[in-house]
Structures are given as C-alpha cells and as structure tokens.
mmCIF file of N, CA and C in Angstrom:
data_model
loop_
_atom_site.group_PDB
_atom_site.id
_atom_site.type_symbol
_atom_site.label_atom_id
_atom_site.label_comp_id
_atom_site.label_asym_id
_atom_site.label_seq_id
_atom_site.Cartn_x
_atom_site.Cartn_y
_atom_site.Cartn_z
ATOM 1 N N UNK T 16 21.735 -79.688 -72.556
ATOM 2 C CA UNK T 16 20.715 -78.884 -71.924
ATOM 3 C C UNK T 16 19.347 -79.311 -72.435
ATOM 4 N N UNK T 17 18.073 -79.375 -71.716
ATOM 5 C CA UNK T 17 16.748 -79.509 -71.928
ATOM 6 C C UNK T 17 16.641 -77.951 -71.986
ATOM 7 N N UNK T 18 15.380 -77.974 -73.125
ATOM 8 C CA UNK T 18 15.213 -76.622 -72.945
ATOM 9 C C UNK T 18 13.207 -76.848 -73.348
ATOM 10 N N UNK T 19 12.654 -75.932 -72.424
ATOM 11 C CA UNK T 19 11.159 -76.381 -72.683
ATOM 12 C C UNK T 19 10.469 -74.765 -72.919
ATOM 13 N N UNK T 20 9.996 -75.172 -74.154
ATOM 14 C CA UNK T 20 9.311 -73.966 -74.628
ATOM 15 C C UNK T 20 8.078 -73.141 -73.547
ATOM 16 N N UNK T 21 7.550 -72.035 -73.903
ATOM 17 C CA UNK T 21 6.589 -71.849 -73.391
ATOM 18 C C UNK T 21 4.969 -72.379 -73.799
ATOM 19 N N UNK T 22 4.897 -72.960 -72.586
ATOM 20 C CA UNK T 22 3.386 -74.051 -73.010
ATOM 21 C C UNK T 22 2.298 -72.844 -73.669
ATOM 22 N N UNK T 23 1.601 -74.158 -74.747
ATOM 23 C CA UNK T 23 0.684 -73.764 -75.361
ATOM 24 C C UNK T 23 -0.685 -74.739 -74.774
ATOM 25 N N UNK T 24 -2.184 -73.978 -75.414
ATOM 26 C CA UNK T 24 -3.352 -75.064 -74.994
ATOM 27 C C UNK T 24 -3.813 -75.217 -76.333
ATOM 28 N N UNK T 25 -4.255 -76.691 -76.827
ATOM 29 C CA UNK T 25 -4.646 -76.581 -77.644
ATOM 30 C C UNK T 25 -5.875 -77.601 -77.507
ATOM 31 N N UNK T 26 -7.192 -76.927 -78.201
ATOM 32 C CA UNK T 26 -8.305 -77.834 -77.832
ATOM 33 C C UNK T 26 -8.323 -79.257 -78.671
ATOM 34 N N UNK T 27 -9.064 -80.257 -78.548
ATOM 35 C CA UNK T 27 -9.218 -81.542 -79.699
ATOM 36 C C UNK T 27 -10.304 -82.502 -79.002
ATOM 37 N N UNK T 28 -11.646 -82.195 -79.944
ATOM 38 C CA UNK T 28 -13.032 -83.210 -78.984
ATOM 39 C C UNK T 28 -13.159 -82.497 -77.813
ATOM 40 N N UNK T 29 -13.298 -83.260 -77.192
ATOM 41 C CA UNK T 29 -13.597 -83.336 -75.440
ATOM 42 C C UNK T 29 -12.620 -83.091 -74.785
ATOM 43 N N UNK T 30 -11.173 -83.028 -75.144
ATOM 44 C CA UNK T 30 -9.967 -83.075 -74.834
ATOM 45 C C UNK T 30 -9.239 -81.489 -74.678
ATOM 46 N N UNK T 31 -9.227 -81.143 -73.864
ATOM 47 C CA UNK T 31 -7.929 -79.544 -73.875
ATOM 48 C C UNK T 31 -6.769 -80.227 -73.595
ATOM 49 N N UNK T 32 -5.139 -79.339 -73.899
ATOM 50 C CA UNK T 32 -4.295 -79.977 -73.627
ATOM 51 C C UNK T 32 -3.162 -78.988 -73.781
ATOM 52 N N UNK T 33 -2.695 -79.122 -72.272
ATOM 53 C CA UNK T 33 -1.208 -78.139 -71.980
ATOM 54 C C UNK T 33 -0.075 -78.645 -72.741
ATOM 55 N N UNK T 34 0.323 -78.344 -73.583
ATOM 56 C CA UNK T 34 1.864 -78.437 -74.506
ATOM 57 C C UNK T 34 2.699 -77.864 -74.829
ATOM 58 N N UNK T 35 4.198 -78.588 -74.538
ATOM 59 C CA UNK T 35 5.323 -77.192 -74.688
ATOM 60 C C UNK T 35 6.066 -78.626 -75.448
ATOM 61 N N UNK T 36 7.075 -77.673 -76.494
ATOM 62 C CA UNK T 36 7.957 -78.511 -77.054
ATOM 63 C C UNK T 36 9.063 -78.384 -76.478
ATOM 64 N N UNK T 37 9.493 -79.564 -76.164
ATOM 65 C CA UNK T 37 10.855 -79.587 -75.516
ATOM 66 C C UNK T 37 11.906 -79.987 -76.385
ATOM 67 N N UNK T 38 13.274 -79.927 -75.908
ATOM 68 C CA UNK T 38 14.550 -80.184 -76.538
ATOM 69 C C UNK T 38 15.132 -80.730 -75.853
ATOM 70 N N UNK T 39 16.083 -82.109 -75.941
ATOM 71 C CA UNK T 39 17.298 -83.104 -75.605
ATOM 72 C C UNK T 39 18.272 -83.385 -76.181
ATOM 73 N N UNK T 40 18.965 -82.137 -75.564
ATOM 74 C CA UNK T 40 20.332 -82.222 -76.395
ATOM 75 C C UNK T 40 20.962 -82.981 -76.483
ATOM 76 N N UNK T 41 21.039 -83.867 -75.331
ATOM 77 C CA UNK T 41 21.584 -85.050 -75.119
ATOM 78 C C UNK T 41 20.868 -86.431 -76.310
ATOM 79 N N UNK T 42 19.730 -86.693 -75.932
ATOM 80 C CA UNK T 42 19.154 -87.275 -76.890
ATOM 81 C C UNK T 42 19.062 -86.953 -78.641
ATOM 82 N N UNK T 43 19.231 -85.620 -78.770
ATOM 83 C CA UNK T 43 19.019 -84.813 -79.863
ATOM 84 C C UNK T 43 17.756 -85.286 -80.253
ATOM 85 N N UNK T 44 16.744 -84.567 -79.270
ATOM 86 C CA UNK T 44 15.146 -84.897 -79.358
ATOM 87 C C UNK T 44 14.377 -84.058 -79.419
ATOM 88 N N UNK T 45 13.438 -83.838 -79.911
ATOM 89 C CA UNK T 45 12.522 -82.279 -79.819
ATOM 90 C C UNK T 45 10.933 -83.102 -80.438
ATOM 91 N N UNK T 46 10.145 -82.943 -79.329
ATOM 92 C CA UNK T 46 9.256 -83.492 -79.225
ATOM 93 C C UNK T 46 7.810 -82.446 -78.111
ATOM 94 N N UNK T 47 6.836 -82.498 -78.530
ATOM 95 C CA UNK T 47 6.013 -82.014 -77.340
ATOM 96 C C UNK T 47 5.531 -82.693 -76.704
ATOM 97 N N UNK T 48 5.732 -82.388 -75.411
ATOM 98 C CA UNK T 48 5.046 -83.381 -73.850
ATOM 99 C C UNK T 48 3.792 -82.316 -73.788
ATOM 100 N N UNK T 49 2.761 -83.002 -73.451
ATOM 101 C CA UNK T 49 1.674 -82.685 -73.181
ATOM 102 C C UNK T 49 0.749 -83.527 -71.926
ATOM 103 N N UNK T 50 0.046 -82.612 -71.192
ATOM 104 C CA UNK T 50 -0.755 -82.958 -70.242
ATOM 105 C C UNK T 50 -2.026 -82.768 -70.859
ATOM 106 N N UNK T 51 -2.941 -83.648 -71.012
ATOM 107 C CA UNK T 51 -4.307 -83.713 -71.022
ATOM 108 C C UNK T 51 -5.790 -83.704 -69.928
ATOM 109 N N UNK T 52 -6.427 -82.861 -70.159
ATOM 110 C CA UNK T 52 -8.186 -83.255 -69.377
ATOM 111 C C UNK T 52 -9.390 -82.889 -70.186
ATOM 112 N N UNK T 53 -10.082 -83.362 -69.458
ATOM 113 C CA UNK T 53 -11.913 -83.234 -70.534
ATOM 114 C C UNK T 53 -12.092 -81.935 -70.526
ATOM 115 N N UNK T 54 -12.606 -81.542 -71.694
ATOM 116 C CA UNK T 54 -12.281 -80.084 -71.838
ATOM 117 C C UNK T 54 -13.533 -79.020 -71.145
ATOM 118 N N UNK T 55 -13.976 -79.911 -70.062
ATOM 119 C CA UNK T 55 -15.031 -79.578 -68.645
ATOM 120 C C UNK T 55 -13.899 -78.333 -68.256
ATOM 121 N N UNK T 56 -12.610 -79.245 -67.506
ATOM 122 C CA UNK T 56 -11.714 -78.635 -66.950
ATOM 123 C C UNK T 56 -10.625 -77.638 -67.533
ATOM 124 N N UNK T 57 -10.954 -77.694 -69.132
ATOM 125 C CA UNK T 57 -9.935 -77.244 -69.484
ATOM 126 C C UNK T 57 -9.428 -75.732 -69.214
ATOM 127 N N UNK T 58 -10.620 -75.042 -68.534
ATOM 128 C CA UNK T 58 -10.559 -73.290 -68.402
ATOM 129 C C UNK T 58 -9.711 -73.270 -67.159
ATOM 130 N N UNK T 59 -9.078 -74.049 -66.545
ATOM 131 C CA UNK T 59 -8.303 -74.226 -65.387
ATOM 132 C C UNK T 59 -6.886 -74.187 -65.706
ATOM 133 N N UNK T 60 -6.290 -74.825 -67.098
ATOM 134 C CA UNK T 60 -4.661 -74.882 -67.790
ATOM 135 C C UNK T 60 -4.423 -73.547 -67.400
ATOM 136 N N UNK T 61 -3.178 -73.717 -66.899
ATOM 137 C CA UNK T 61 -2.267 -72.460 -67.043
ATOM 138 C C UNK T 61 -1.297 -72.538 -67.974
ATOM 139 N N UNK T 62 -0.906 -71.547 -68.656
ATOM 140 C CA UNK T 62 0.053 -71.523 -69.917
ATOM 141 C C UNK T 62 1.040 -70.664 -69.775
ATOM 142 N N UNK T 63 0.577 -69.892 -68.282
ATOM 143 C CA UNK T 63 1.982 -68.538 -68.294
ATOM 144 C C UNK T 63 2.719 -68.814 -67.810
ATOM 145 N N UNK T 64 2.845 -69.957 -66.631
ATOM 146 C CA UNK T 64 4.054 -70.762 -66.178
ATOM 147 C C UNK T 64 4.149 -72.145 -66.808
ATOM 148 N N UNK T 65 5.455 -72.375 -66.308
ATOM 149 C CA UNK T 65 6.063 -73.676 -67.018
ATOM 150 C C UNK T 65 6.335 -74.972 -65.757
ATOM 151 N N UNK T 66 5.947 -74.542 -64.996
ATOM 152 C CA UNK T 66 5.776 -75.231 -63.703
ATOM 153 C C UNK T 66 5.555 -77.082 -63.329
ATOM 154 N N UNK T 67 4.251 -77.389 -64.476
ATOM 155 C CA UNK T 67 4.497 -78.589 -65.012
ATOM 156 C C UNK T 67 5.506 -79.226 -65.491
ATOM 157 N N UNK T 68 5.977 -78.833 -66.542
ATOM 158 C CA UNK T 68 6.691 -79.159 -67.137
ATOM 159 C C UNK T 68 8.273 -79.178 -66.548
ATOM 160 N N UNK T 69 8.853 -78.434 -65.839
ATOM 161 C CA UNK T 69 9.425 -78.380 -64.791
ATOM 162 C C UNK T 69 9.555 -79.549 -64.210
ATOM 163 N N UNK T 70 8.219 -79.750 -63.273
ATOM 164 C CA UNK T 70 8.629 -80.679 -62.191
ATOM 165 C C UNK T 70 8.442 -82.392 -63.373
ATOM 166 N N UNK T 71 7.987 -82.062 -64.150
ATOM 167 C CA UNK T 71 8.400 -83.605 -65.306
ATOM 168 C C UNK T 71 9.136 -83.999 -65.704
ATOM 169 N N UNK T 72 9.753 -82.755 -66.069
ATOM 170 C CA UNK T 72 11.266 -82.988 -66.358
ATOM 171 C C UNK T 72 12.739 -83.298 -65.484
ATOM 172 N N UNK T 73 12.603 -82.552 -64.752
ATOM 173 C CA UNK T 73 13.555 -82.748 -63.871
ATOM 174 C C UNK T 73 14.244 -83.759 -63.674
ATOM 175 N N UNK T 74 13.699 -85.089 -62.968
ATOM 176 C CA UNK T 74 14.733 -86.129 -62.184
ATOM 177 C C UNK T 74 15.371 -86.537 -64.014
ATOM 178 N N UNK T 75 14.829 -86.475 -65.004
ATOM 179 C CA UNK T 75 15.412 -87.039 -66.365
ATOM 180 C C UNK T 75 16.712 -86.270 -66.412
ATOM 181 N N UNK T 76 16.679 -84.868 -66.243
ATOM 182 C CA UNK T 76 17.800 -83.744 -66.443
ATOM 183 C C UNK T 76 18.571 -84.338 -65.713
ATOM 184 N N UNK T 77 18.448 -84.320 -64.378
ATOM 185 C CA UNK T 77 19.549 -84.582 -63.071
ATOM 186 C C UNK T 77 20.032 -85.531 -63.644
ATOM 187 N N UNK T 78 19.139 -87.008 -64.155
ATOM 188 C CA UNK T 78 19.821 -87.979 -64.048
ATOM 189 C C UNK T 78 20.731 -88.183 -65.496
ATOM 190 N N UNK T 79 20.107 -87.626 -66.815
ATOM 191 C CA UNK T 79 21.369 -86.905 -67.581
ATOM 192 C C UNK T 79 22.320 -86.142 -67.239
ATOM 193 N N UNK T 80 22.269 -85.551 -65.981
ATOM 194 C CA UNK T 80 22.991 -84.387 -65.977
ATOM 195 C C UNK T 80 22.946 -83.297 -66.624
ATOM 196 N N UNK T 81 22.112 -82.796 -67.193
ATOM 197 C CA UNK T 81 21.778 -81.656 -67.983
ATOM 198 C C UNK T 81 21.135 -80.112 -67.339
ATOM 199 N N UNK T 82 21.431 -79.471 -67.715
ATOM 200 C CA UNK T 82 21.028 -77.830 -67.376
ATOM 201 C C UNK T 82 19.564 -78.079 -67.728
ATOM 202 N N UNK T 83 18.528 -77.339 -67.171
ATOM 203 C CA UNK T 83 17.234 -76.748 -67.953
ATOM 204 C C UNK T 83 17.192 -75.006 -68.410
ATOM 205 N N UNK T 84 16.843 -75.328 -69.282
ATOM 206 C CA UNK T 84 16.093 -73.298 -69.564
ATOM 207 C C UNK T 84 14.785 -73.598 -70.167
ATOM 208 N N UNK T 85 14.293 -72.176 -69.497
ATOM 209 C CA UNK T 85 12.778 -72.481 -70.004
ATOM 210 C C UNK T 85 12.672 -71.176 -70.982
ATOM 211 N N UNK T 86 11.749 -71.244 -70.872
ATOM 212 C CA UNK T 86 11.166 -69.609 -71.988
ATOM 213 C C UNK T 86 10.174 -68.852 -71.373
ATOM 214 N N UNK T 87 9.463 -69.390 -70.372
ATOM 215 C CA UNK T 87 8.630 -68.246 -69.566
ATOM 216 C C UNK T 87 8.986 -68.601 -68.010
ATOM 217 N N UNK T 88 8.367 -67.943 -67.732
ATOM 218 C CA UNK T 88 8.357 -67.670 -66.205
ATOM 219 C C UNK T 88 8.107 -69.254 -65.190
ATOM 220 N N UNK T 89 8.560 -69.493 -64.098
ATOM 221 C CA UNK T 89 8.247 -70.296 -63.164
ATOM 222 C C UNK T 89 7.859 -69.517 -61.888
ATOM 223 N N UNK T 90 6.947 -70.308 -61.092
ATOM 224 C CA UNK T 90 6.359 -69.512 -60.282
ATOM 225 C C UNK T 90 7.598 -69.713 -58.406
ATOM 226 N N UNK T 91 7.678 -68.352 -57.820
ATOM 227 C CA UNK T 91 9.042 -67.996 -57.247
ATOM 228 C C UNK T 91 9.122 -69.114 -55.544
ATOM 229 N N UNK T 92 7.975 -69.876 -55.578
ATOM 230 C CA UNK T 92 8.219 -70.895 -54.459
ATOM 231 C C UNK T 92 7.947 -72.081 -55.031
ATOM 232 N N UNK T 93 7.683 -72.696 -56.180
ATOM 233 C CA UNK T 93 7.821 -73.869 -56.819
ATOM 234 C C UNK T 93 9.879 -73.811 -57.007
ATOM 235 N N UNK T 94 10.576 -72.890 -57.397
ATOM 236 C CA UNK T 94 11.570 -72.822 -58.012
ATOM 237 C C UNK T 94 12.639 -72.450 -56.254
ATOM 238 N N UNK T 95 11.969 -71.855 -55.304
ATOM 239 C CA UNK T 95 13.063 -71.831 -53.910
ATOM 240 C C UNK T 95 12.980 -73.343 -53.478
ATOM 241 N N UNK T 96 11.913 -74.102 -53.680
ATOM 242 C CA UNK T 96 11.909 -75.335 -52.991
ATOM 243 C C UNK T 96 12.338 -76.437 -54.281
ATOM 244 N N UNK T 97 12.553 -76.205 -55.404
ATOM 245 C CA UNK T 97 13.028 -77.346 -56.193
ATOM 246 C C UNK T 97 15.014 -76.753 -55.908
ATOM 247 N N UNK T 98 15.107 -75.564 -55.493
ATOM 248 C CA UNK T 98 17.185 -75.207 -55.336
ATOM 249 C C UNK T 98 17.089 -75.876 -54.302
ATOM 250 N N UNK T 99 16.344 -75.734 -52.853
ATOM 251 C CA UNK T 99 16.561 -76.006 -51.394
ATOM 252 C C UNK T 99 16.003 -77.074 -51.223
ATOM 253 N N UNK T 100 15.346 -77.941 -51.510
ATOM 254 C CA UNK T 100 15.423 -79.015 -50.676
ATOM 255 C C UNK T 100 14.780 -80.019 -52.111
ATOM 256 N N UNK T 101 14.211 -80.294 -53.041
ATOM 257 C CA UNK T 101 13.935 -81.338 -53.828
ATOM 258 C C UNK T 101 15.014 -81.208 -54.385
ATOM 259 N N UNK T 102 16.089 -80.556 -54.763
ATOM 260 C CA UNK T 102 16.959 -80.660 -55.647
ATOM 261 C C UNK T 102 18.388 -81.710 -54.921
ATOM 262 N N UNK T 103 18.435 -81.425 -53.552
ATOM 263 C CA UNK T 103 19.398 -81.925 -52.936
ATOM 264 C C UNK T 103 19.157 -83.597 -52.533
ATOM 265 N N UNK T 104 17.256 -83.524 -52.391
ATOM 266 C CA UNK T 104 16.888 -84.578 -51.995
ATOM 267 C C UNK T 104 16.993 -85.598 -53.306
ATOM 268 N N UNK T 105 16.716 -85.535 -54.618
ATOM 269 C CA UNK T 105 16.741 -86.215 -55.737
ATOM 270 C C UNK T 105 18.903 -86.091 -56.138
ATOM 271 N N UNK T 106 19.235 -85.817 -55.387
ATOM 272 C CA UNK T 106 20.551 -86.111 -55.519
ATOM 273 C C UNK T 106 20.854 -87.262 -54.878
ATOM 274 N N UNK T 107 20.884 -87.324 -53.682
ATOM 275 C CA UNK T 107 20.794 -88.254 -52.862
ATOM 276 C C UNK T 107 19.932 -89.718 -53.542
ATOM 277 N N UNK T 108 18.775 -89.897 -53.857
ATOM 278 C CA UNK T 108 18.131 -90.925 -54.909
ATOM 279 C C UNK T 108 18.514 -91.280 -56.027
ATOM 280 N N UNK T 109 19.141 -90.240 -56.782
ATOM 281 C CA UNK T 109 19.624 -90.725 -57.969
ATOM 282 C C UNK T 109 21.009 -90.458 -58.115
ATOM 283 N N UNK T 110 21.122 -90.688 -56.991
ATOM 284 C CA UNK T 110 23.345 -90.341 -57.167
ATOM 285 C C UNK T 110 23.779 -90.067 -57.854
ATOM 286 N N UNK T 111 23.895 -88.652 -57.750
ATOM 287 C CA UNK T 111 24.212 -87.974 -58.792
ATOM 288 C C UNK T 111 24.969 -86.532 -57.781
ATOM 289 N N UNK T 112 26.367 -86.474 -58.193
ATOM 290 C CA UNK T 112 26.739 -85.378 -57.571
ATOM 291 C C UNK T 112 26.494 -83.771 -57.013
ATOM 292 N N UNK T 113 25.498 -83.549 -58.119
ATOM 293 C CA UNK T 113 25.356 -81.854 -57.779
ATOM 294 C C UNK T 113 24.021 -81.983 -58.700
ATOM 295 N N UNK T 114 23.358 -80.617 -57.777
ATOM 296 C CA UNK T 114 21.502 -80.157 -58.422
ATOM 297 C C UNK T 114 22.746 -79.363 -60.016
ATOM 298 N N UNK T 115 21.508 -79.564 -60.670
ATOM 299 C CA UNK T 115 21.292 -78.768 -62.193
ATOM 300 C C UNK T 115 21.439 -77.398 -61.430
ATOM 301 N N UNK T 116 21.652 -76.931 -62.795
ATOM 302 C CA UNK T 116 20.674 -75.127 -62.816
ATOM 303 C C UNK T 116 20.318 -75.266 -63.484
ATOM 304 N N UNK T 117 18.846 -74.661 -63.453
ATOM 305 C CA UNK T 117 17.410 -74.071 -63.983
ATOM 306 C C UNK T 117 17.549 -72.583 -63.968
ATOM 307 N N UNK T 118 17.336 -72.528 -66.031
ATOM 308 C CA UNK T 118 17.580 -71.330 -66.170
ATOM 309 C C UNK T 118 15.994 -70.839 -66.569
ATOM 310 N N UNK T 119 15.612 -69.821 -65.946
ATOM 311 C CA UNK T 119 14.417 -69.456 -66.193
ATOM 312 C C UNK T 119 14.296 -68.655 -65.467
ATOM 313 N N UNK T 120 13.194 -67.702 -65.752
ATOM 314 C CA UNK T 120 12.680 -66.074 -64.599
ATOM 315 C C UNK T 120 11.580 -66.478 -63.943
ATOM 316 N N UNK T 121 11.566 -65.938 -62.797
ATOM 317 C CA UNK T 121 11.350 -66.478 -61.583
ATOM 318 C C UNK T 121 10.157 -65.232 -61.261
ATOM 319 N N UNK T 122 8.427 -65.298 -61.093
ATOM 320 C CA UNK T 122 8.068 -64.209 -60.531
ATOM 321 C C UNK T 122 6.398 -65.054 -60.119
ATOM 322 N N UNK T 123 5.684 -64.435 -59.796
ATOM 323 C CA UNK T 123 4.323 -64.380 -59.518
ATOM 324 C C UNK T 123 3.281 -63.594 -59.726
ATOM 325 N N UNK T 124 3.764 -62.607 -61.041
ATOM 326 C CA UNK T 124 2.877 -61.827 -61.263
ATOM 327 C C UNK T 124 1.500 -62.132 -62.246
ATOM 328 N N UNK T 125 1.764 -63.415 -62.391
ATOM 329 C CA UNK T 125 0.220 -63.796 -63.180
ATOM 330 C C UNK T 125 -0.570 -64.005 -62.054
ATOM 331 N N UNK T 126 -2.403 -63.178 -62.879
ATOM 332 C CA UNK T 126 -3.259 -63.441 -62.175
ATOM 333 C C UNK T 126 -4.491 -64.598 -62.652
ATOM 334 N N UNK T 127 -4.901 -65.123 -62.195
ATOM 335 C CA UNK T 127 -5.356 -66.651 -62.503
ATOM 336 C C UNK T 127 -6.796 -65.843 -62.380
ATOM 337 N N UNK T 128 -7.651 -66.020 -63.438
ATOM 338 C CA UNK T 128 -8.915 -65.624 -63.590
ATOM 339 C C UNK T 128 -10.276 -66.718 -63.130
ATOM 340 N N UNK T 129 -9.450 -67.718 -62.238
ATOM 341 C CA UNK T 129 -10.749 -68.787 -62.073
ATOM 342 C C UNK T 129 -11.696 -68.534 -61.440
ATOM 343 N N UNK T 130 -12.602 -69.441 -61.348
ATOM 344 C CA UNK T 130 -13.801 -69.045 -60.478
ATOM 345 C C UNK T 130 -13.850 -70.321 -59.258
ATOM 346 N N UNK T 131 -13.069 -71.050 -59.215
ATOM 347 C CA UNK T 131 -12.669 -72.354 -58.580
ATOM 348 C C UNK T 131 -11.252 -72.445 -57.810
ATOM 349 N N UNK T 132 -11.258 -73.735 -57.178
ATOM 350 C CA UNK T 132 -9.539 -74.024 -56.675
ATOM 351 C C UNK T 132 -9.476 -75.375 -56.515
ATOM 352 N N UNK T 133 -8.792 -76.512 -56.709
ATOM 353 C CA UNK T 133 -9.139 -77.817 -56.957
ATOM 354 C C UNK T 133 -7.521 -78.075 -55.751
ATOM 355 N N UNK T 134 -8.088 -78.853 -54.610
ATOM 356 C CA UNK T 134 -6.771 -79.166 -53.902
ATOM 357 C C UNK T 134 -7.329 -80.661 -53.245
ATOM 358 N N UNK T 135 -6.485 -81.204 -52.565
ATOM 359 C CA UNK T 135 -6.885 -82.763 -52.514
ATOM 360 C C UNK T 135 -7.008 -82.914 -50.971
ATOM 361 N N UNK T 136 -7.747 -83.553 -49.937
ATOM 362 C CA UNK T 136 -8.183 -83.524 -49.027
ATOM 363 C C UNK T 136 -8.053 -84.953 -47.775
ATOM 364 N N UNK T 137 -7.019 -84.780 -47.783
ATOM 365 C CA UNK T 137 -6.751 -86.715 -47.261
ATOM 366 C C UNK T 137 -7.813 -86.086 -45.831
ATOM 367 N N UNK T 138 -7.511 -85.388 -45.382
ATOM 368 C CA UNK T 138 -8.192 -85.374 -43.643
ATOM 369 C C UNK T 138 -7.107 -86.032 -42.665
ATOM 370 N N UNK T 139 -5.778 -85.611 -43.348
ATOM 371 C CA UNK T 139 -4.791 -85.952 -42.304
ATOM 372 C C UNK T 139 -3.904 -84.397 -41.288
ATOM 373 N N UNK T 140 -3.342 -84.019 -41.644
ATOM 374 C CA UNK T 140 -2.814 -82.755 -40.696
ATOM 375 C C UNK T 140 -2.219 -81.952 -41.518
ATOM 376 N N UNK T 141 -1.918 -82.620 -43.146
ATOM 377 C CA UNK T 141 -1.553 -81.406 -43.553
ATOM 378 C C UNK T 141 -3.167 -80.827 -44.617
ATOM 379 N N UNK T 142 -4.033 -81.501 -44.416
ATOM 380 C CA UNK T 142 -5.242 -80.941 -45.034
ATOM 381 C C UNK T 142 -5.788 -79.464 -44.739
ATOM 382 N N UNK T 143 -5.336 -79.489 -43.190
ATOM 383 C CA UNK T 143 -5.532 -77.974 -42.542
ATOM 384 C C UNK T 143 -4.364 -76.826 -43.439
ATOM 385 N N UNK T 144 -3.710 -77.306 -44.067
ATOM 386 C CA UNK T 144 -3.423 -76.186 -45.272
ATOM 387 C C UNK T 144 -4.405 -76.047 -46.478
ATOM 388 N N UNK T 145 -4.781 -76.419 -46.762
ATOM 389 C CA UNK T 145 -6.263 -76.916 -48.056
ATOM 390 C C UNK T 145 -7.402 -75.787 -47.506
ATOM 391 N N UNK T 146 -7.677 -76.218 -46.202
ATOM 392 C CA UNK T 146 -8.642 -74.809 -45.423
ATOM 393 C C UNK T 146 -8.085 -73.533 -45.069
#
C-alpha cells in the first residue's frame, strides 16, 4: 500500500512548497514529494486536500499494484472520475488487470479563501468551460 500523509506548506526564500510524506510499502520507502512555486503564488497551495498528490501517484500504484490511503480528504469529483473513467482508462495503458482502491474521505466542504482563479485558455471548445 502507498499511503500519503496529509500535505503540509512549508516556506524557503522565494520558494513555498506543498509536501506530504509518503510511504512504499512495496519499495519500503518513506520520503516527501513536494510541489514547488515562487512564493508570489504561494497563498494559492491547498493543504486540505490531497488531490495532487493523488493524481502523482497513481499510475506508480496501479502499476505496482498497490492500494492508496490518504489521511485527509480528496475532493468528491476528482475521486468519481479517477473510479469511472481514468482508473479503467490507465488499466488499459498499463495492463494491468483491475483499478486500485483509494482509501480516503471523499467531501467538498473546504472553502478556498482566494481572491483569484488560475485556469488555462487554449481558445479551443473546451475553453468555454474556463468562462
């Protein structure tokens, strides 16, 4: 089983940085993965979901074959669309018989205090979700 703590932020210079320590049981590894940005952006990290870390982990689990558990919450349509359709689809790619289970609680009750929303804008047809 991978098991990924609940992320922490920790500042350094110019640098903020989302970090959760993870575990590989398989590997017998325990190490923290961390995402980094200039610490302009850093009031943007979220730490109450594990959501990142999640979708990083994953195809490694599948392709160990390993369970995940997390320790906080994942948010409840990142986690219907990684059971229903990325989970079946990364089966198929990495041949591998059957999706994991992901053990973790499932909700949306954090409220995000930003004053911003950062989404990416090709100007193709699915951009009209962005507006």
């Amino acid at each position: 089983m991978i098991t990924i703590s609940k992320p922490r932020i920790e500042k350094n210079d110019n640098t903020t940085y989302l970090l959760s320590e993870v575990y590989d049981e398989v590997r017998n590894l325990r190490m923290d993965v961390w995402f980094s940005v200039d610490s302009t952006w850093g009031g943007y990290l979220c730490n109450e979901y594990a959501d990142s870390f999640l979708l990083l982990l994953l195809p490694i689990a599948m392709k160990s074959r390993q369970d995940i558990a997390i320790d906080c919450p994942v948010s409840s349509k990142l986690f219907f669309n990684l059971q229903n359709t990325i989970q079946p689809l990364f089966c198929k790619i990495l041949e591998v018989d059957s999706p994991i289970v992901i053990k973790a609680e499932v909700n949306n009750s954090v409220c995000f205090e930003s004053k911003g929303v950062g989404c990416g804008c090709s100007l193709g047809v699915d951009s009209l979700s962005s507006f």
